[in-house]
Amino acid sequence: MNFAYYPGCSAKGSSKDYEMSTQAVCKALDMHLVDIEDWNCCGSTPAHAVDISLSAALCARNLDIAARQKAEILLTPCPSCLSNLKMAAKRMEKPEFRQRVNELLDEPAAATFPPVTSVMQGIAQQFDMQALAARVKKPLKGLKLAAYYGCLMSRPAEVMQFEDPENPMLMENMLSACGAEMVDFPLKTACCGASFGIPERPMTAINSGRILDLAANLGVDAIVVACPLCQMNLDLRQKQAAKAKETTYNIPVLYFTQLLGLAFDLPKKELGLNKLIVSADSLLRKLVEEREDATKTTEGGRQ
Amino acid sequence: MNDAVNLSRMRDPAFTEEVEARSGQNVSTCYQCGNCTAGCPAGFVYDLQVNQIMRGVQLGLKDQVLNSRSIWMCLSCSTCSLRCPNNIEVAGVMETLRHMARQEGRVTVPKVEKFWWSFLDTVRTFGRTYEIGTMVLYMLRSLRVTTDVDLAPGALAKGKLGFQPHTLPNGAEAISRIFTRYKERAQREGVQP
Ligand code: SF4
Ligand code: SF4
């Protein structure tokens, strides 16, 4: 089945690995992602921080393209893009606001837009957890993981409509279906410090540091994320966060799609695991050891 | 500056009304429970805590509120909105205040605004953003040439820094027209774009 797809700018840069693994996993699930033509940046936080009609105009151009392509639904991997696209569509329900946005566009936007949702929810709509489990070829047994959603996936609640906004469970359910052990992670929807890593590093370092601290204390093998910015703050900036806390961390931070890909036994090079700053090798070794143990036990059983 | 808001200053009821109208929020229902502040991940860098901002809006303390650092340091994480027992979209109020301050040319934390425009300039030029472009523009604007140089080797080795601007068939021009219209309209309306 085909799905209209909005990759978002970071897909070609800082979150190449998210993009690769999203494509690989969706392909394995026969979900064919088709980029909407000529898409543009949603404006991210800076656009709405400056002006909401500017932000909405940048989003509306994409929504309009999807509408004219007669897309039934638009999927995007990035929670920040998702939030902007959804906010724009919601605000444009108001005629006065729509008018302000249309003033900025070449042509007035389509009257209605297709609904937009995350790749994660898109997968869950097509596959319930049993169906997902049926696709697993190499269970993630032996891995202890923390699901971290960040702030944008589930908030503002009435716009994002993503489960309990303070305690979503979808990622845990998906990864449990793949055989992983999911820890209870109370900071799962706390903010990582967002895009302040550049202008105000301490803010991001301290917020990300809290999340890394908790994960370290819980002894997880990895933090699992669904947001390019969270991933960058926790992985690329892990050393900055550690320095601010005068400690060291060594916690791999993987996209949920990379773990689904491992469970589906997709080729590792399609999952972009080599792009992680904190290496996932320890986790991969653990998976192999676990499997060897499992084989030994079954072989032992047969003797 | 975490002590109580100074009430002897000028109060401006029109300010309260404007914030309510622009944010669509009924700020008068805030009863200062402090839930917003308790959950705010940016509070440790705020000069006025978010509940104090709300009180300032109720009281019409325009200068204190619009000149605060807090409205620039807000992460837009919406934790406050989610936890407000009176269902006030507190994050939306913060955003409205930021817009109002900018439009009046009040920018208490210029580096944050410089970062936004560095990002938006790459979008205006190329239709999409890319990491190196944003960083270079930000370094030029802020004169902080060492910003994140410690990250560059790792990110480079992993091919994680977008060097090449994206190329779009028609999008780049369409987006730059959106920015031009936006700036022209702001000028017509006499506000800072
Ligand atoms: S949570 Fe709501 S009612 Fe409580 S102080 Fe904040 S804005 Fe006021
Ligand atoms: S949206 Fe802003 S004010 Fe509200 S909790 Fe988040 S950082 Fe604090």
Coordinates of C-alpha atoms and ligand atoms in Angstrom, one line a residue:
Chain A
M1 CA 0.0 0.0 0.0
N2 CA 1.2 3.5 -0.8
F3 CA 1.5 6.3 1.8
A4 CA 2.2 10.0 1.1
Y5 CA 5.4 10.8 3.0
Y6 CA 7.0 14.0 4.3
P7 CA 10.6 13.1 5.3
G8 CA 11.5 16.5 6.9
C9 CA 14.8 18.3 6.3
S10 CA 16.9 16.4 8.9
A11 CA 16.2 13.1 7.0
K12 CA 18.9 14.1 4.5
G13 CA 21.4 15.3 7.2
S14 CA 21.5 14.7 11.0
S15 CA 18.9 11.9 10.9
K16 CA 19.9 10.0 7.8
D17 CA 19.9 6.9 10.0
Y18 CA 16.3 7.5 11.0
E19 CA 15.4 7.9 7.4
M20 CA 17.2 4.8 6.3
S21 CA 15.7 2.6 9.0
T22 CA 12.2 4.0 8.4
Q23 CA 12.4 3.2 4.7
A24 CA 13.8 -0.3 5.4
V25 CA 11.2 -1.1 8.0
C26 CA 8.3 0.2 6.0
K27 CA 9.4 -1.6 3.0
A28 CA 9.6 -4.9 5.0
L29 CA 6.0 -4.2 6.1
D30 CA 4.9 -3.5 2.5
M31 CA 4.2 0.1 3.4
H32 CA 5.4 2.0 0.4
L33 CA 6.4 5.6 1.3
V34 CA 6.1 8.1 -1.5
D35 CA 7.7 11.5 -0.9
I36 CA 5.3 14.4 -1.7
E37 CA 6.7 16.3 -4.6
D38 CA 8.8 19.3 -4.1
W39 CA 8.2 19.4 -0.3
N40 CA 9.7 22.3 1.7
C41 CA 10.8 22.8 5.3
C42 CA 7.9 23.0 7.8
G43 CA 9.7 25.9 9.5
S44 CA 10.4 23.9 12.7
T45 CA 10.5 25.8 16.0
P46 CA 12.0 29.0 14.7
A47 CA 9.1 29.7 12.3
H48 CA 6.4 29.4 14.9
A49 CA 8.5 31.2 17.5
V50 CA 8.7 34.1 15.1
D51 CA 5.1 34.1 13.6
I52 CA 2.4 31.5 13.5
S53 CA 1.0 32.5 10.1
L54 CA 4.5 32.3 8.6
S55 CA 4.9 28.8 10.1
A56 CA 1.4 27.8 8.9
A57 CA 2.2 29.1 5.4
L58 CA 5.3 26.9 5.2
C59 CA 3.3 23.9 6.4
A60 CA 0.3 24.7 4.2
R61 CA 2.3 24.5 1.1
N62 CA 3.2 20.9 1.9
L63 CA -0.4 20.0 3.0
D64 CA -1.7 21.6 -0.2
I65 CA 0.6 19.4 -2.3
A66 CA -0.5 16.3 -0.4
A67 CA -4.2 17.3 -0.9
R68 CA -3.7 17.9 -4.6
Q69 CA -2.0 14.5 -4.9
K70 CA -5.2 13.1 -3.3
A71 CA -3.2 11.6 -0.5
E72 CA -5.5 9.8 2.0
I73 CA -3.0 10.2 4.8
L74 CA 0.4 11.9 5.2
L75 CA 3.1 10.2 7.2
T76 CA 6.1 11.9 8.7
P77 CA 8.9 10.4 10.9
C78 CA 9.7 13.7 12.7
P79 CA 7.5 14.8 15.7
S80 CA 8.5 18.5 15.2
C81 CA 7.3 18.4 11.6
L82 CA 4.3 16.5 12.6
S83 CA 3.4 19.0 15.3
N84 CA 3.8 21.9 12.9
L85 CA 1.8 20.4 10.1
K86 CA -1.0 19.4 12.5
M87 CA -1.0 22.8 14.2
A88 CA -1.2 24.6 10.9
A89 CA -4.1 22.4 9.7
K90 CA -6.0 23.0 12.9
R91 CA -5.4 26.7 13.0
M92 CA -6.5 27.0 9.4
E93 CA -9.9 25.7 10.3
K94 CA -10.5 29.3 11.4
P95 CA -11.4 31.5 8.3
E96 CA -9.6 34.6 9.5
F97 CA -6.4 32.7 10.2
R98 CA -6.7 30.8 6.8
Q99 CA -7.0 34.2 5.2
R100 CA -3.8 35.5 6.8
V101 CA -2.0 32.3 5.6
N102 CA -3.4 32.5 2.1
E103 CA -2.1 36.0 1.8
L104 CA 1.4 34.6 2.0
L105 CA 1.0 31.7 -0.5
D106 CA 1.2 31.8 -4.3
E107 CA -2.4 30.4 -4.4
P108 CA -4.9 29.8 -1.7
A109 CA -4.5 26.5 -0.1
A110 CA -6.9 23.5 -0.6
A111 CA -10.0 23.7 1.5
T112 CA -9.3 20.5 3.3
F113 CA -6.0 18.6 3.9
P114 CA -5.4 14.9 4.4
P115 CA -4.8 13.9 8.0
V116 CA -1.1 13.8 9.1
T117 CA 0.3 11.2 11.5
S118 CA 3.6 9.8 12.7
V119 CA 5.2 6.9 11.0
M120 CA 5.0 5.1 14.4
Q121 CA 1.2 5.5 14.5
G122 CA 1.0 4.8 10.8
I123 CA 2.6 1.4 11.4
A124 CA 0.4 0.7 14.4
Q125 CA -2.7 1.5 12.4
Q126 CA -1.7 -1.2 9.9
F127 CA -0.3 -3.7 12.3
D128 CA -1.6 -4.5 15.7
M129 CA 1.0 -5.8 18.2
Q130 CA 0.2 -9.5 17.3
A131 CA 0.7 -8.8 13.6
L132 CA 3.9 -7.0 14.4
A133 CA 5.2 -9.8 16.5
A134 CA 4.4 -12.2 13.6
R135 CA 7.0 -10.3 11.5
V136 CA 9.8 -10.7 14.0
K137 CA 12.6 -13.0 12.8
K138 CA 15.2 -12.2 15.4
P139 CA 13.6 -11.3 18.8
L140 CA 15.3 -8.6 20.8
K141 CA 15.5 -10.9 23.7
G142 CA 18.0 -10.0 26.4
L143 CA 17.8 -6.2 25.6
K144 CA 16.7 -3.9 28.3
L145 CA 15.4 -0.6 26.7
A146 CA 14.0 2.7 27.8
A147 CA 11.4 4.3 25.5
Y148 CA 11.8 8.1 25.4
Y149 CA 9.2 10.1 23.5
G150 CA 10.2 13.6 24.2
C151 CA 7.7 16.5 24.5
L152 CA 6.4 16.9 20.9
M153 CA 5.0 13.4 20.2
S154 CA 2.2 13.8 22.6
R155 CA 1.7 17.5 23.2
P156 CA -0.3 19.6 22.9
A157 CA -2.6 16.7 23.7
E158 CA -5.7 17.8 21.8
V159 CA -3.6 18.4 18.6
M160 CA -1.3 15.4 18.7
Q161 CA -3.9 12.8 19.9
F162 CA -1.2 10.4 21.0
E163 CA -2.4 8.2 23.8
D164 CA -1.9 9.4 27.4
P165 CA 0.2 12.6 26.9
E166 CA 2.2 11.9 30.0
N167 CA 2.4 8.2 29.7
P168 CA 2.3 7.0 26.1
M169 CA 2.9 3.2 25.7
L170 CA 3.0 2.6 21.9
M171 CA 6.8 2.4 21.6
E172 CA 7.0 0.0 24.6
N173 CA 4.2 -2.1 23.1
M174 CA 5.9 -2.3 19.8
L175 CA 9.3 -3.2 21.2
S176 CA 7.9 -5.7 23.7
A177 CA 6.2 -7.3 20.7
C178 CA 9.7 -7.6 19.3
G179 CA 10.9 -9.4 22.5
A180 CA 12.7 -6.6 24.3
E181 CA 12.4 -5.9 28.0
M182 CA 11.0 -2.3 28.4
V183 CA 11.7 -0.5 31.7
D184 CA 9.3 2.0 33.3
F185 CA 10.8 5.3 32.3
P186 CA 9.3 8.2 34.2
L187 CA 11.0 10.9 32.1
K188 CA 9.7 9.5 28.9
T189 CA 7.9 12.7 27.9
A190 CA 10.2 15.2 29.6
C191 CA 11.9 17.8 27.3
C192 CA 15.5 17.1 26.1
G193 CA 16.3 20.8 25.7
A194 CA 15.1 21.0 22.1
S195 CA 16.9 23.3 19.7
F196 CA 18.6 25.4 22.5
G197 CA 21.7 23.2 22.1
I198 CA 23.1 25.8 19.8
P199 CA 22.2 29.2 21.4
E200 CA 22.0 28.0 25.0
R201 CA 24.0 24.9 25.5
P202 CA 23.6 24.5 29.4
M203 CA 19.8 24.4 29.1
T204 CA 20.0 21.4 26.7
A205 CA 22.9 19.8 28.6
I206 CA 21.1 19.8 31.9
N207 CA 17.8 18.6 30.5
S208 CA 19.4 15.9 28.4
G209 CA 21.6 15.0 31.3
R210 CA 18.6 14.2 33.6
I211 CA 17.3 11.8 31.0
L212 CA 20.7 10.1 30.5
D213 CA 21.2 9.9 34.2
L214 CA 18.0 8.1 34.8
A215 CA 18.7 5.7 31.9
A216 CA 22.2 5.0 33.3
N217 CA 20.8 4.3 36.7
L218 CA 18.3 1.9 35.3
G219 CA 21.1 0.1 33.5
V220 CA 19.4 0.0 30.1
D221 CA 21.2 -1.2 27.0
A222 CA 19.9 1.8 25.0
I223 CA 17.4 4.7 24.9
V224 CA 14.9 4.4 22.1
V225 CA 13.7 7.5 20.5
A226 CA 11.4 8.7 17.6
C227 CA 12.6 12.3 17.2
P228 CA 15.7 13.5 15.3
L229 CA 16.3 16.4 17.8
C230 CA 16.0 14.2 20.9
Q231 CA 18.4 11.7 19.2
M232 CA 20.9 14.5 18.5
N233 CA 20.7 15.9 22.0
L234 CA 21.1 12.5 23.7
D235 CA 23.7 11.0 21.3
L236 CA 25.8 13.7 19.5
R237 CA 25.6 15.9 22.6
Q238 CA 25.9 13.1 25.1
K239 CA 29.5 14.2 26.0
Q240 CA 28.3 17.8 26.5
A241 CA 25.6 16.6 28.9
A242 CA 28.1 14.4 30.7
K243 CA 30.5 17.2 31.1
A244 CA 27.8 19.5 32.6
K245 CA 27.1 16.7 35.2
E246 CA 30.8 15.9 35.7
T247 CA 30.3 12.3 34.8
T248 CA 30.5 10.0 31.8
Y249 CA 27.8 8.1 30.0
N250 CA 28.0 5.4 27.4
I251 CA 24.4 4.9 26.4
P252 CA 23.5 4.1 22.8
V253 CA 20.5 6.1 21.5
L254 CA 18.7 4.3 18.8
Y255 CA 15.6 5.1 16.7
F256 CA 12.7 2.8 17.2
T257 CA 12.9 1.9 13.6
Q258 CA 16.5 0.7 13.9
L259 CA 15.3 -1.7 16.6
L260 CA 12.3 -2.9 14.6
G261 CA 14.7 -3.4 11.7
L262 CA 17.0 -5.6 13.9
A263 CA 14.0 -7.6 15.0
F264 CA 12.9 -8.1 11.4
D265 CA 16.5 -9.2 10.7
L266 CA 17.0 -6.5 8.0
P267 CA 20.6 -6.0 6.7
K268 CA 22.4 -3.8 9.3
K269 CA 23.8 -1.4 6.7
E270 CA 20.2 -0.5 5.7
L271 CA 19.5 0.6 9.3
G272 CA 22.3 3.2 9.6
L273 CA 23.6 1.8 12.9
N274 CA 27.1 2.9 12.0
K275 CA 25.9 6.5 12.1
L276 CA 25.4 6.5 15.8
I277 CA 27.9 8.5 17.7
V278 CA 27.7 6.3 20.8
S279 CA 28.3 2.9 19.3
A280 CA 25.6 0.2 19.4
D281 CA 28.1 -2.6 19.2
S282 CA 27.7 -3.6 22.8
L283 CA 24.0 -4.0 22.2
L284 CA 24.5 -6.0 19.0
R285 CA 27.0 -8.3 20.8
K286 CA 24.4 -8.9 23.5
L287 CA 21.8 -9.9 21.0
V288 CA 24.2 -12.3 19.3
E289 CA 25.2 -13.8 22.7
E290 CA 21.6 -14.2 23.7
R291 CA 20.8 -16.0 20.5
E292 CA 23.8 -18.3 20.9
D293 CA 22.7 -19.1 24.4
A294 CA 19.2 -19.8 23.2
T295 CA 20.5 -22.1 20.5
K296 CA 22.7 -24.0 23.0
T297 CA 19.8 -24.5 25.3
T298 CA 17.6 -25.8 22.6
E299 CA 20.4 -28.0 21.3
G300 CA 21.1 -29.1 24.9
G301 CA 17.4 -29.9 25.2
R302 CA 17.5 -32.2 22.2
Q303 CA 20.4 -34.3 23.4
Chain B
M1 CA 15.2 37.8 40.4
N2 CA 12.8 35.4 41.9
D3 CA 11.1 37.7 44.4
A4 CA 7.5 38.8 44.0
V5 CA 6.5 41.0 41.1
N6 CA 6.7 44.7 41.9
L7 CA 3.1 46.0 41.9
S8 CA 4.0 49.7 42.3
R9 CA 4.9 49.8 38.6
M10 CA 2.5 50.9 35.8
R11 CA -0.3 48.6 35.1
D12 CA -1.7 48.4 31.6
P13 CA -5.1 46.7 31.3
A14 CA -5.0 46.9 27.5
F15 CA -2.0 44.6 27.6
T16 CA -4.0 41.9 29.5
E17 CA -6.8 42.2 26.9
E18 CA -4.4 42.0 24.0
V19 CA -2.7 38.9 25.4
E20 CA -6.1 37.2 25.9
A21 CA -7.3 38.1 22.5
R22 CA -4.2 37.0 20.6
S23 CA -3.7 33.8 22.6
G24 CA -7.4 32.9 22.8
Q25 CA -6.8 32.1 26.5
N26 CA -8.7 33.3 29.5
V27 CA -5.7 34.3 31.7
S28 CA -8.0 35.5 34.5
T29 CA -8.7 31.9 35.5
C30 CA -5.1 31.4 36.7
Y31 CA -5.2 31.0 40.5
Q32 CA -1.4 30.7 40.9
C33 CA -1.2 27.0 41.8
G34 CA 2.3 26.8 40.4
N35 CA 1.8 23.6 38.5
C36 CA 3.2 25.1 35.4
T37 CA 6.3 26.2 37.1
A38 CA 6.8 22.9 38.9
G39 CA 7.0 21.1 35.5
C40 CA 8.9 23.7 33.5
P41 CA 12.2 22.3 32.2
A42 CA 13.5 25.8 31.5
G43 CA 12.6 27.4 34.9
F44 CA 16.2 27.2 36.1
V45 CA 17.2 29.8 33.5
Y46 CA 14.1 32.0 33.8
D47 CA 14.1 35.4 35.5
L48 CA 10.4 35.3 36.1
Q49 CA 8.9 31.8 36.6
V50 CA 6.0 30.9 34.2
N51 CA 3.4 31.3 37.0
Q52 CA 4.8 34.8 37.7
I53 CA 4.5 35.6 34.0
M54 CA 0.9 34.6 34.1
R55 CA 0.3 36.8 37.2
G56 CA 2.1 39.6 35.4
V57 CA -0.2 39.3 32.4
Q58 CA -3.3 39.3 34.7
L59 CA -2.0 42.5 36.4
G60 CA -1.1 44.2 33.1
L61 CA 2.6 44.5 34.0
K62 CA 3.5 44.9 30.3
D63 CA 7.2 45.9 30.7
Q64 CA 8.2 43.3 33.2
V65 CA 6.6 40.6 31.2
L66 CA 7.7 41.6 27.7
N67 CA 11.2 42.4 28.8
S68 CA 11.7 39.1 30.6
R69 CA 14.3 36.6 29.6
S70 CA 11.8 33.8 30.2
I71 CA 9.7 34.3 27.1
W72 CA 12.8 33.8 25.0
M73 CA 14.1 30.8 26.9
C74 CA 10.8 28.8 26.8
L75 CA 11.3 25.5 25.1
S76 CA 7.7 25.3 23.8
C77 CA 7.4 21.9 25.4
S78 CA 3.7 22.4 26.5
T79 CA 4.2 20.7 29.9
C80 CA 2.7 23.7 31.5
S81 CA -0.4 23.6 29.3
L82 CA -0.9 19.9 30.0
R83 CA -0.7 20.3 33.8
C84 CA -2.7 23.5 34.2
P85 CA -5.8 22.6 36.3
N86 CA -7.7 25.5 34.5
N87 CA -6.8 24.2 31.0
I88 CA -5.0 27.4 30.2
E89 CA -2.8 26.9 27.1
V90 CA 0.1 28.4 29.0
A91 CA 2.7 27.6 26.3
G92 CA 0.4 29.4 23.9
V93 CA 0.4 32.5 26.2
M94 CA 4.3 32.3 26.3
E95 CA 4.4 32.2 22.5
T96 CA 2.0 35.1 22.2
L97 CA 4.2 37.1 24.5
R98 CA 7.2 36.3 22.5
H99 CA 5.5 37.5 19.3
M100 CA 4.3 40.7 21.0
A101 CA 7.8 41.4 22.3
R102 CA 9.4 40.8 18.9
Q103 CA 6.9 42.9 17.1
E104 CA 7.8 45.8 19.4
G105 CA 11.5 45.2 18.9
R106 CA 12.0 44.0 22.4
V107 CA 14.5 41.1 22.2
T108 CA 15.9 40.4 25.7
V109 CA 17.9 37.4 24.6
P110 CA 19.2 38.3 21.1
K111 CA 21.2 35.1 20.6
V112 CA 18.0 33.0 20.6
E113 CA 16.5 35.2 18.0
K114 CA 19.7 35.1 15.9
F115 CA 19.6 31.4 15.9
W116 CA 16.0 31.4 14.7
W117 CA 16.8 33.7 11.8
S118 CA 19.9 31.8 10.9
F119 CA 17.7 28.8 10.5
L120 CA 14.9 30.6 8.7
D121 CA 17.4 32.2 6.3
T122 CA 18.5 28.8 5.0
V123 CA 14.8 27.9 4.6
R124 CA 14.1 31.2 2.8
T125 CA 17.0 30.6 0.4
F126 CA 16.8 26.9 -0.3
G127 CA 13.3 26.0 0.7
R128 CA 14.7 23.5 3.2
T129 CA 17.1 23.9 6.0
Y130 CA 20.5 22.2 6.3
E131 CA 22.7 22.0 9.3
I132 CA 26.0 23.6 8.1
G133 CA 24.1 26.6 6.6
T134 CA 22.3 27.3 9.8
M135 CA 25.5 26.9 11.9
V136 CA 27.6 29.2 9.7
L137 CA 24.9 31.9 9.6
Y138 CA 24.5 31.7 13.4
M139 CA 28.3 31.9 14.0
L140 CA 28.4 35.0 11.8
R141 CA 25.4 36.6 13.4
S142 CA 26.4 35.9 17.0
L143 CA 30.2 36.1 16.5
R144 CA 30.4 32.9 18.4
V145 CA 32.7 31.2 16.0
T146 CA 33.5 28.3 18.3
T147 CA 29.9 27.2 18.6
D148 CA 29.8 23.4 18.8
V149 CA 33.2 22.9 17.2
D150 CA 33.7 20.1 19.6
L151 CA 30.8 18.2 17.9
A152 CA 32.0 18.6 14.4
P153 CA 34.6 15.8 14.1
G154 CA 32.1 13.2 15.4
A155 CA 29.2 14.4 13.3
L156 CA 31.4 14.7 10.2
A157 CA 32.8 11.2 10.5
K158 CA 29.3 9.9 10.7
G159 CA 28.1 11.9 7.7
K160 CA 25.6 13.6 9.9
L161 CA 26.1 17.2 9.1
G162 CA 24.2 18.2 6.0
F163 CA 26.7 20.1 3.8
Q164 CA 24.8 20.4 0.7
P165 CA 21.7 22.5 0.6
H166 CA 18.7 20.5 -0.7
T167 CA 17.7 21.2 -4.3
L168 CA 14.0 21.5 -5.0
P169 CA 12.4 21.9 -8.4
N170 CA 10.2 24.9 -7.6
G171 CA 10.0 25.0 -3.9
A172 CA 12.9 27.3 -3.2
E173 CA 11.4 30.2 -5.2
A174 CA 7.9 29.6 -3.8
I175 CA 9.3 29.7 -0.2
S176 CA 11.3 32.8 -0.8
R177 CA 8.1 34.5 -2.1
I178 CA 6.3 33.4 1.2
F179 CA 9.1 35.1 3.2
T180 CA 9.0 38.3 1.0
R181 CA 5.2 38.6 1.4
Y182 CA 5.5 38.0 5.1
K183 CA 8.1 40.8 5.5
E184 CA 6.1 43.2 3.3
R185 CA 3.0 42.6 5.3
A186 CA 4.8 43.1 8.6
Q187 CA 6.1 46.4 7.2
R188 CA 2.6 47.5 6.1
E189 CA 1.3 46.6 9.6
G190 CA 4.2 48.5 11.2
V191 CA 5.6 45.6 13.1
Q192 CA 9.0 44.0 13.2
P193 CA 8.9 40.9 10.9
Ligands
SF4_1 S1 -0.8 25.9 36.2 FE1 -2.4 27.2 35.4 S2 -3.5 28.0 37.2 FE2 -1.6 27.1 38.0 S3 -0.2 28.8 38.1 FE3 0.1 27.9 36.1 S4 -1.3 29.0 34.7 FE4 -1.9 29.4 36.8
SF4_2 S1 6.3 25.4 27.3 FE1 7.8 26.9 28.1 S2 6.9 27.7 29.9 FE2 5.8 25.8 29.4 S3 6.8 24.2 30.6 FE3 7.7 24.2 28.6 S4 9.5 25.5 28.7 FE4 8.2 25.9 30.5

